[in-house]
């Protein structure tokens, strides 16, 4: 986000004309989850209706009348700066009131959750990150920006860049996985894609959830987070730093408390780190109801106190409560909040609006609004299909069970296989069922000889009769198993991440047929797959891939596309291993088979499928790693050979370990990666560079340290199986 001198001057001029009330109005976001005039949270209204205090009809009337009048009057009075809305007609209507009927005509910024595409839904982030493809990350974000703007949304509550290492947390689906380096690359690319102001349409990005939300204790959503300053800076902050430096316009404060201070009122993370150190130029919005929750957290006495703490900490906009609107004016008059703090917040908000061009073009043009109503552009469909194909990870493939031949008779099993409504996954809002391709449709369209048997799914019973039929007349069984969309995402933590429902039983029964049973996984988190890995010949991780899911899965199953995805998160054998992640610190007793080491008695200590892992229909061999020190970097060269019979794409990964440091450091840290294409039988020397300035770490005072000493440099096709070289580095 960059403003010209002229634009900055306009912001200052506007600011100087505003009353305190109008300024506070800019800091207020309205959304349908708060019913205007009543100030009753939506959930409570629903409860009132459920227990009969109000009738369903009363509820409806209250909702629409109150909401409409309230929003319109408040916008007219300059008391609203932003809306949470995805209705182009309505946003034009309300925008017109702001621009034409409010005293200063300041346009509204309209935000919405466009997390992995609006209508052209592409893979959920944990899946897309498996492509390790920065160009793709940017291109899909461009499509999201274009479609958002066409639907009247000029501010996307994305990217979600919480590093997350505990698969019990339902929101692992929304983010790019467990590794700070991959998450940072993802974050930068998403900001570039969303905010490309040289394009016809662009939106403001919103970095969320700031910060450490992914570290919620025991993987339980909204739970407390507690960590050292070093851990915060080395693991959870890097994607936010990268994205802020890329010019991200806004950020969203997370619900969790961090070391006892809720992130909504945390001046260390908001003001000192994000604004003063990383230089975020735009504004910070709370998460929904976040300010009010500071009272529940037990850090604020009442709403007014919560609002004062939040604004002083650097929280510029209130989402979901009316606390700023209700209490900030008095707080300023009483000298509890300085006018400068308010001016700073409003300046940031106006600057984002100015950069978005909302003062010149506040409305969604009719023709843009109509553009995506009926038909999706071919180039969007092709791109989201490419993203879906690149996100698929082949986890197991014994005796080359995959790819399938078109001559094979396939029994396709499991309710998820034919369900178009389950392909998009959590936080997908604008898709239309007609655009979605199920796996069944994909296979049929690709010319496979396939018969579908529902048999069972993540919920409900299995049908033994159908299982018998499915097993009888086929050469191979493809079982689509996993999770429903609502099993991941917000408020969807699980204590048990094994295959949900009776699906394992279904797989057992199918195996009794003696036919090869291939599991196609459709899910939003790493599952504990110890049993499946032991019993099934092939497992294909397909996540929730978006509207083109069926075509992408069919292409990989039938070998039209060679899988190239690598895991963005480690998969455990068993529930109790959570959190399991590759870049863990060294213990004094690294896990091994012997008793007094860091291990479990009843489960392996390592991941079943580690970060960076993923098979191909060909095989790659790594040879001759050579790491050399240059003036300002370490250059690592490694030869990669395609030793199989088909062409393939590989992600070459470079890791590092600081052998002896001032603090215990991870056993491995990803530092660079490169996707390559290798025709069958060929080899290539790949060079990866690790900048010396990136070889340090943050200590517990938040100071970045580069320490001379021995480093191990690793290169390989996953975080476990690598070649290694040692090198002494002086900085
Ligand atoms: C709550 C979620 O935590 C956040 O991700 C989302 O952007 C907001 N609600 C707005 O819908």
mmCIF file of N, CA and C in Angstrom, residues 209-302:
data_model
loop_
_atom_site.group_PDB
_atom_site.id
_atom_site.type_symbol
_atom_site.label_atom_id
_atom_site.label_comp_id
_atom_site.label_asym_id
_atom_site.label_seq_id
_atom_site.Cartn_x
_atom_site.Cartn_y
_atom_site.Cartn_z
ATOM 1 N N UNK A 209 -4.612 -14.329 12.049
ATOM 2 C CA UNK A 209 -5.155 -13.586 13.172
ATOM 3 C C UNK A 209 -3.954 -13.213 14.024
ATOM 4 N N UNK A 210 -3.779 -11.928 14.237
ATOM 5 C CA UNK A 210 -2.564 -11.419 14.833
ATOM 6 C C UNK A 210 -2.681 -11.409 16.354
ATOM 7 N N UNK A 211 -1.996 -12.285 17.049
ATOM 8 C CA UNK A 211 -0.946 -13.191 16.641
ATOM 9 C C UNK A 211 -0.887 -14.389 17.591
ATOM 10 N N UNK A 212 -0.303 -15.460 17.082
ATOM 11 C CA UNK A 212 -0.109 -16.690 17.856
ATOM 12 C C UNK A 212 -1.410 -17.436 18.129
ATOM 13 N N UNK A 213 -2.449 -17.084 17.395
ATOM 14 C CA UNK A 213 -3.748 -17.759 17.548
ATOM 15 C C UNK A 213 -3.600 -19.271 17.316
ATOM 16 N N UNK A 214 -2.715 -19.618 16.393
ATOM 17 C CA UNK A 214 -2.499 -21.032 16.052
ATOM 18 C C UNK A 214 -1.835 -21.821 17.159
ATOM 19 N N UNK A 215 -1.382 -21.132 18.191
ATOM 20 C CA UNK A 215 -0.701 -21.843 19.283
ATOM 21 C C UNK A 215 -1.646 -22.087 20.455
ATOM 22 N N UNK A 216 -2.944 -22.012 20.207
ATOM 23 C CA UNK A 216 -3.907 -22.170 21.305
ATOM 24 C C UNK A 216 -3.680 -23.514 22.007
ATOM 25 N N UNK A 217 -3.679 -23.435 23.313
ATOM 26 C CA UNK A 217 -3.330 -24.613 24.117
ATOM 27 C C UNK A 217 -4.260 -25.787 23.805
ATOM 28 N N UNK A 218 -3.664 -26.951 23.618
ATOM 29 C CA UNK A 218 -4.373 -28.206 23.362
ATOM 30 C C UNK A 218 -5.199 -28.170 22.072
ATOM 31 N N UNK A 219 -4.917 -27.209 21.212
ATOM 32 C CA UNK A 219 -5.621 -27.148 19.932
ATOM 33 C C UNK A 219 -7.064 -26.721 20.059
ATOM 34 N N UNK A 220 -7.432 -26.187 21.218
ATOM 35 C CA UNK A 220 -8.835 -25.811 21.447
ATOM 36 C C UNK A 220 -9.032 -24.354 21.038
ATOM 37 N N UNK A 221 -9.974 -24.115 20.125
ATOM 38 C CA UNK A 221 -10.137 -22.778 19.563
ATOM 39 C C UNK A 221 -10.396 -21.741 20.660
ATOM 40 N N UNK A 222 -9.866 -20.567 20.471
ATOM 41 C CA UNK A 222 -9.993 -19.404 21.362
ATOM 42 C C UNK A 222 -9.207 -19.577 22.668
ATOM 43 N N UNK A 223 -8.518 -20.694 22.825
ATOM 44 C CA UNK A 223 -7.851 -20.962 24.101
ATOM 45 C C UNK A 223 -6.614 -20.078 24.276
ATOM 46 N N UNK A 224 -6.142 -20.056 25.500
ATOM 47 C CA UNK A 224 -4.984 -19.254 25.874
ATOM 48 C C UNK A 224 -3.722 -19.677 25.111
ATOM 49 N N UNK A 225 -2.817 -18.726 24.884
ATOM 50 C CA UNK A 225 -1.516 -19.082 24.303
ATOM 51 C C UNK A 225 -0.422 -18.528 25.202
ATOM 52 N N UNK A 226 0.597 -19.317 25.312
ATOM 53 C CA UNK A 226 1.657 -18.947 26.218
ATOM 54 C C UNK A 226 2.984 -19.384 25.611
ATOM 55 N N UNK A 227 3.911 -18.450 25.461
ATOM 56 C CA UNK A 227 5.182 -18.830 24.828
ATOM 57 C C UNK A 227 6.255 -17.797 25.139
ATOM 58 N N UNK A 228 7.496 -18.197 24.916
ATOM 59 C CA UNK A 228 8.597 -17.266 25.131
ATOM 60 C C UNK A 228 8.592 -16.221 24.013
ATOM 61 N N UNK A 229 9.252 -15.109 24.281
ATOM 62 C CA UNK A 229 9.386 -14.051 23.269
ATOM 63 C C UNK A 229 10.156 -14.591 22.062
ATOM 64 N N UNK A 230 11.117 -15.448 22.339
ATOM 65 C CA UNK A 230 11.905 -16.009 21.246
ATOM 66 C C UNK A 230 11.033 -16.874 20.333
ATOM 67 N N UNK A 231 10.205 -17.705 20.935
ATOM 68 C CA UNK A 231 9.288 -18.547 20.162
ATOM 69 C C UNK A 231 8.323 -17.682 19.333
ATOM 70 N N UNK A 232 7.820 -16.629 19.934
ATOM 71 C CA UNK A 232 6.896 -15.730 19.245
ATOM 72 C C UNK A 232 7.559 -15.144 17.994
ATOM 73 N N UNK A 233 8.790 -14.655 18.167
ATOM 74 C CA UNK A 233 9.471 -14.001 17.051
ATOM 75 C C UNK A 233 9.988 -14.983 16.008
ATOM 76 N N UNK A 234 10.386 -16.170 16.457
ATOM 77 C CA UNK A 234 10.973 -17.119 15.501
ATOM 78 C C UNK A 234 9.928 -17.920 14.737
ATOM 79 N N UNK A 235 8.767 -18.153 15.360
ATOM 80 C CA UNK A 235 7.800 -19.065 14.743
ATOM 81 C C UNK A 235 6.518 -18.365 14.294
ATOM 82 N N UNK A 236 5.917 -17.570 15.175
ATOM 83 C CA UNK A 236 4.560 -17.072 14.885
ATOM 84 C C UNK A 236 4.543 -15.706 14.195
ATOM 85 N N UNK A 237 5.540 -14.867 14.470
ATOM 86 C CA UNK A 237 5.533 -13.535 13.852
ATOM 87 C C UNK A 237 6.043 -13.487 12.408
ATOM 88 N N UNK A 238 6.969 -14.383 11.995
ATOM 89 C CA UNK A 238 7.572 -14.187 10.669
ATOM 90 C C UNK A 238 6.600 -13.974 9.503
ATOM 91 N N UNK A 239 5.500 -14.728 9.369
ATOM 92 C CA UNK A 239 4.619 -14.441 8.227
ATOM 93 C C UNK A 239 4.006 -13.038 8.293
ATOM 94 N N UNK A 240 3.729 -12.560 9.499
ATOM 95 C CA UNK A 240 3.158 -11.206 9.643
ATOM 96 C C UNK A 240 4.206 -10.152 9.283
ATOM 97 N N UNK A 241 5.437 -10.408 9.697
ATOM 98 C CA UNK A 241 6.520 -9.473 9.367
ATOM 99 C C UNK A 241 6.679 -9.411 7.842
ATOM 100 N N UNK A 242 6.741 -10.593 7.233
ATOM 101 C CA UNK A 242 6.931 -10.653 5.775
ATOM 102 C C UNK A 242 5.803 -9.923 5.058
ATOM 103 N N UNK A 243 4.575 -10.161 5.493
ATOM 104 C CA UNK A 243 3.422 -9.571 4.803
ATOM 105 C C UNK A 243 3.343 -8.069 5.046
ATOM 106 N N UNK A 244 3.685 -7.641 6.257
ATOM 107 C CA UNK A 244 3.662 -6.199 6.540
ATOM 108 C C UNK A 244 4.727 -5.513 5.693
ATOM 109 N N UNK A 245 5.884 -6.145 5.573
ATOM 110 C CA UNK A 245 6.948 -5.548 4.758
ATOM 111 C C UNK A 245 6.578 -5.539 3.277
ATOM 112 N N UNK A 246 5.712 -6.442 2.895
ATOM 113 C CA UNK A 246 5.238 -6.489 1.498
ATOM 114 C C UNK A 246 4.206 -5.385 1.250
ATOM 115 N N UNK A 247 3.783 -4.713 2.330
ATOM 116 C CA UNK A 247 2.868 -3.578 2.168
ATOM 117 C C UNK A 247 1.422 -3.871 2.501
ATOM 118 N N UNK A 248 1.165 -4.929 3.268
ATOM 119 C CA UNK A 248 -0.223 -5.258 3.625
ATOM 120 C C UNK A 248 -0.910 -4.041 4.240
ATOM 121 N N UNK A 249 -2.173 -3.845 3.867
ATOM 122 C CA UNK A 249 -2.876 -2.638 4.299
ATOM 123 C C UNK A 249 -3.425 -2.746 5.720
ATOM 124 N N UNK A 250 -3.886 -3.928 6.117
ATOM 125 C CA UNK A 250 -4.541 -4.038 7.428
ATOM 126 C C UNK A 250 -4.209 -5.371 8.100
ATOM 127 N N UNK A 251 -4.589 -5.468 9.372
ATOM 128 C CA UNK A 251 -4.429 -6.728 10.112
ATOM 129 C C UNK A 251 -5.603 -6.869 11.066
ATOM 130 N N UNK A 252 -5.844 -8.099 11.499
ATOM 131 C CA UNK A 252 -6.935 -8.368 12.445
ATOM 132 C C UNK A 252 -6.335 -8.955 13.729
ATOM 133 N N UNK A 253 -6.699 -8.350 14.849
ATOM 134 C CA UNK A 253 -6.182 -8.851 16.124
ATOM 135 C C UNK A 253 -6.904 -10.160 16.477
ATOM 136 N N UNK A 254 -6.169 -11.102 17.018
ATOM 137 C CA UNK A 254 -6.757 -12.420 17.288
ATOM 138 C C UNK A 254 -7.471 -12.448 18.633
ATOM 139 N N UNK A 255 -8.304 -13.467 18.806
ATOM 140 C CA UNK A 255 -9.103 -13.620 20.023
ATOM 141 C C UNK A 255 -8.279 -13.977 21.269
ATOM 142 N N UNK A 256 -7.199 -14.743 21.032
ATOM 143 C CA UNK A 256 -6.486 -15.363 22.163
ATOM 144 C C UNK A 256 -5.745 -14.343 23.024
ATOM 145 N N UNK A 257 -5.511 -14.722 24.258
ATOM 146 C CA UNK A 257 -4.554 -13.948 25.049
ATOM 147 C C UNK A 257 -3.180 -14.538 24.783
ATOM 148 N N UNK A 258 -2.183 -13.674 24.806
ATOM 149 C CA UNK A 258 -0.806 -14.118 24.594
ATOM 150 C C UNK A 258 -0.027 -13.778 25.858
ATOM 151 N N UNK A 259 0.435 -14.783 26.521
ATOM 152 C CA UNK A 259 1.141 -14.602 27.795
ATOM 153 C C UNK A 259 0.348 -13.708 28.742
ATOM 154 N N UNK A 260 -0.969 -13.890 28.730
ATOM 155 C CA UNK A 260 -1.816 -13.176 29.683
ATOM 156 C C UNK A 260 -2.440 -11.890 29.167
ATOM 157 N N UNK A 261 -2.031 -11.426 27.994
ATOM 158 C CA UNK A 261 -2.623 -10.189 27.478
ATOM 159 C C UNK A 261 -3.382 -10.496 26.179
ATOM 160 N N UNK A 262 -4.719 -10.324 26.180
ATOM 161 C CA UNK A 262 -5.457 -10.584 24.944
ATOM 162 C C UNK A 262 -4.875 -9.766 23.786
ATOM 163 N N UNK A 263 -4.812 -10.380 22.603
ATOM 164 C CA UNK A 263 -4.175 -9.695 21.467
ATOM 165 C C UNK A 263 -4.933 -8.454 21.040
ATOM 166 N N UNK A 264 -6.189 -8.347 21.434
ATOM 167 C CA UNK A 264 -7.001 -7.161 21.138
ATOM 168 C C UNK A 264 -6.488 -5.928 21.892
ATOM 169 N N UNK A 265 -5.881 -6.127 23.029
ATOM 170 C CA UNK A 265 -5.420 -4.991 23.844
ATOM 171 C C UNK A 265 -3.909 -5.073 24.098
ATOM 172 N N UNK A 266 -3.226 -5.740 23.179
ATOM 173 C CA UNK A 266 -1.809 -6.007 23.420
ATOM 174 C C UNK A 266 -0.935 -4.955 22.740
ATOM 175 N N UNK A 267 -0.474 -3.983 23.497
ATOM 176 C CA UNK A 267 0.271 -2.891 22.867
ATOM 177 C C UNK A 267 1.651 -3.356 22.410
ATOM 178 N N UNK A 268 2.185 -4.383 23.030
ATOM 179 C CA UNK A 268 3.503 -4.893 22.578
ATOM 180 C C UNK A 268 3.386 -5.430 21.150
ATOM 181 N N UNK A 269 2.382 -6.291 20.922
ATOM 182 C CA UNK A 269 2.285 -6.881 19.583
ATOM 183 C C UNK A 269 1.711 -5.883 18.564
ATOM 184 N N UNK A 270 0.714 -5.095 18.988
ATOM 185 C CA UNK A 270 0.066 -4.197 18.022
ATOM 186 C C UNK A 270 0.905 -2.961 17.717
ATOM 187 N N UNK A 271 1.229 -2.241 18.766
ATOM 188 C CA UNK A 271 1.893 -0.962 18.516
ATOM 189 C C UNK A 271 3.396 -1.133 18.295
ATOM 190 N N UNK A 272 4.033 -1.800 19.250
ATOM 191 C CA UNK A 272 5.502 -1.857 19.165
ATOM 192 C C UNK A 272 5.950 -2.719 17.981
ATOM 193 N N UNK A 273 5.378 -3.927 17.883
ATOM 194 C CA UNK A 273 5.869 -4.816 16.819
ATOM 195 C C UNK A 273 5.258 -4.481 15.452
ATOM 196 N N UNK A 274 3.942 -4.567 15.362
ATOM 197 C CA UNK A 274 3.313 -4.483 14.035
ATOM 198 C C UNK A 274 3.425 -3.085 13.407
ATOM 199 N N UNK A 275 3.137 -2.083 14.206
ATOM 200 C CA UNK A 275 3.129 -0.740 13.615
ATOM 201 C C UNK A 275 4.520 -0.103 13.633
ATOM 202 N N UNK A 276 5.131 -0.068 14.830
ATOM 203 C CA UNK A 276 6.398 0.673 14.909
ATOM 204 C C UNK A 276 7.569 -0.100 14.301
ATOM 205 N N UNK A 277 7.591 -1.417 14.468
ATOM 206 C CA UNK A 277 8.748 -2.167 13.960
ATOM 207 C C UNK A 277 8.538 -2.644 12.530
ATOM 208 N N UNK A 278 7.402 -3.280 12.266
ATOM 209 C CA UNK A 278 7.185 -3.792 10.902
ATOM 210 C C UNK A 278 6.659 -2.718 9.954
ATOM 211 N N UNK A 279 6.174 -1.641 10.502
ATOM 212 C CA UNK A 279 5.764 -0.513 9.655
ATOM 213 C C UNK A 279 4.421 -0.666 8.973
ATOM 214 N N UNK A 280 3.484 -1.403 9.570
ATOM 215 C CA UNK A 280 2.142 -1.489 8.965
ATOM 216 C C UNK A 280 1.579 -0.077 8.829
ATOM 217 N N UNK A 281 1.246 0.298 7.589
ATOM 218 C CA UNK A 281 0.792 1.675 7.369
ATOM 219 C C UNK A 281 -0.698 1.846 7.562
ATOM 220 N N UNK A 282 -1.436 0.755 7.316
ATOM 221 C CA UNK A 282 -2.885 0.837 7.433
ATOM 222 C C UNK A 282 -3.336 0.585 8.869
ATOM 223 N N UNK A 283 -4.523 -0.011 9.004
ATOM 224 C CA UNK A 283 -5.113 -0.109 10.342
ATOM 225 C C UNK A 283 -5.300 -1.542 10.817
ATOM 226 N N UNK A 284 -5.620 -1.663 12.106
ATOM 227 C CA UNK A 284 -5.882 -2.971 12.713
ATOM 228 C C UNK A 284 -7.336 -3.019 13.149
ATOM 229 N N UNK A 285 -8.024 -4.094 12.771
ATOM 230 C CA UNK A 285 -9.418 -4.289 13.171
ATOM 231 C C UNK A 285 -9.440 -5.400 14.225
ATOM 232 N N UNK A 286 -10.426 -5.345 15.102
ATOM 233 C CA UNK A 286 -10.543 -6.445 16.080
ATOM 234 C C UNK A 286 -11.164 -7.633 15.367
ATOM 235 N N UNK A 287 -11.100 -8.810 15.966
ATOM 236 C CA UNK A 287 -11.929 -9.894 15.451
ATOM 237 C C UNK A 287 -13.340 -9.674 16.010
ATOM 238 N N UNK A 288 -14.308 -10.407 15.479
ATOM 239 C CA UNK A 288 -15.706 -10.152 15.830
ATOM 240 C C UNK A 288 -15.933 -10.264 17.334
ATOM 241 N N UNK A 289 -16.396 -9.182 17.921
ATOM 242 C CA UNK A 289 -16.708 -9.144 19.344
ATOM 243 C C UNK A 289 -15.467 -9.144 20.244
ATOM 244 N N UNK A 290 -14.302 -9.013 19.601
ATOM 245 C CA UNK A 290 -13.038 -9.162 20.337
ATOM 246 C C UNK A 290 -12.884 -8.196 21.501
ATOM 247 N N UNK A 291 -13.353 -6.954 21.329
ATOM 248 C CA UNK A 291 -13.144 -5.967 22.403
ATOM 249 C C UNK A 291 -13.967 -6.363 23.621
ATOM 250 N N UNK A 292 -15.217 -6.724 23.366
ATOM 251 C CA UNK A 292 -16.100 -7.111 24.477
ATOM 252 C C UNK A 292 -15.536 -8.338 25.218
ATOM 253 N N UNK A 293 -14.916 -9.225 24.459
ATOM 254 C CA UNK A 293 -14.401 -10.450 25.076
ATOM 255 C C UNK A 293 -13.263 -10.188 26.067
ATOM 256 N N UNK A 294 -12.717 -8.976 26.030
ATOM 257 C CA UNK A 294 -11.669 -8.655 27.012
ATOM 258 C C UNK A 294 -12.256 -8.583 28.414
ATOM 259 N N UNK A 295 -13.553 -8.322 28.492
ATOM 260 C CA UNK A 295 -14.221 -8.362 29.799
ATOM 261 C C UNK A 295 -14.312 -9.834 30.249
ATOM 262 N N UNK A 296 -14.715 -10.695 29.334
ATOM 263 C CA UNK A 296 -14.802 -12.123 29.663
ATOM 264 C C UNK A 296 -13.426 -12.698 29.990
ATOM 265 N N UNK A 297 -12.418 -12.241 29.260
ATOM 266 C CA UNK A 297 -11.045 -12.692 29.559
ATOM 267 C C UNK A 297 -10.672 -12.358 31.004
ATOM 268 N N UNK A 298 -11.317 -11.294 31.535
ATOM 269 C CA UNK A 298 -10.967 -10.860 32.885
ATOM 270 C C UNK A 298 -9.813 -9.884 32.887
ATOM 271 N N UNK A 299 -9.710 -9.096 31.801
ATOM 272 C CA UNK A 299 -8.623 -8.113 31.748
ATOM 273 C C UNK A 299 -9.204 -6.700 31.778
ATOM 274 N N UNK A 300 -10.518 -6.609 31.536
ATOM 275 C CA UNK A 300 -11.177 -5.299 31.578
ATOM 276 C C UNK A 300 -12.372 -5.389 32.511
ATOM 277 N N UNK A 301 -12.620 -4.293 33.244
ATOM 278 C CA UNK A 301 -13.728 -4.273 34.210
ATOM 279 C C UNK A 301 -15.085 -4.273 33.539
ATOM 280 N N UNK A 302 -15.160 -3.507 32.450
ATOM 281 C CA UNK A 302 -16.429 -3.400 31.723
ATOM 282 C C UNK A 302 -16.134 -3.017 30.274
#
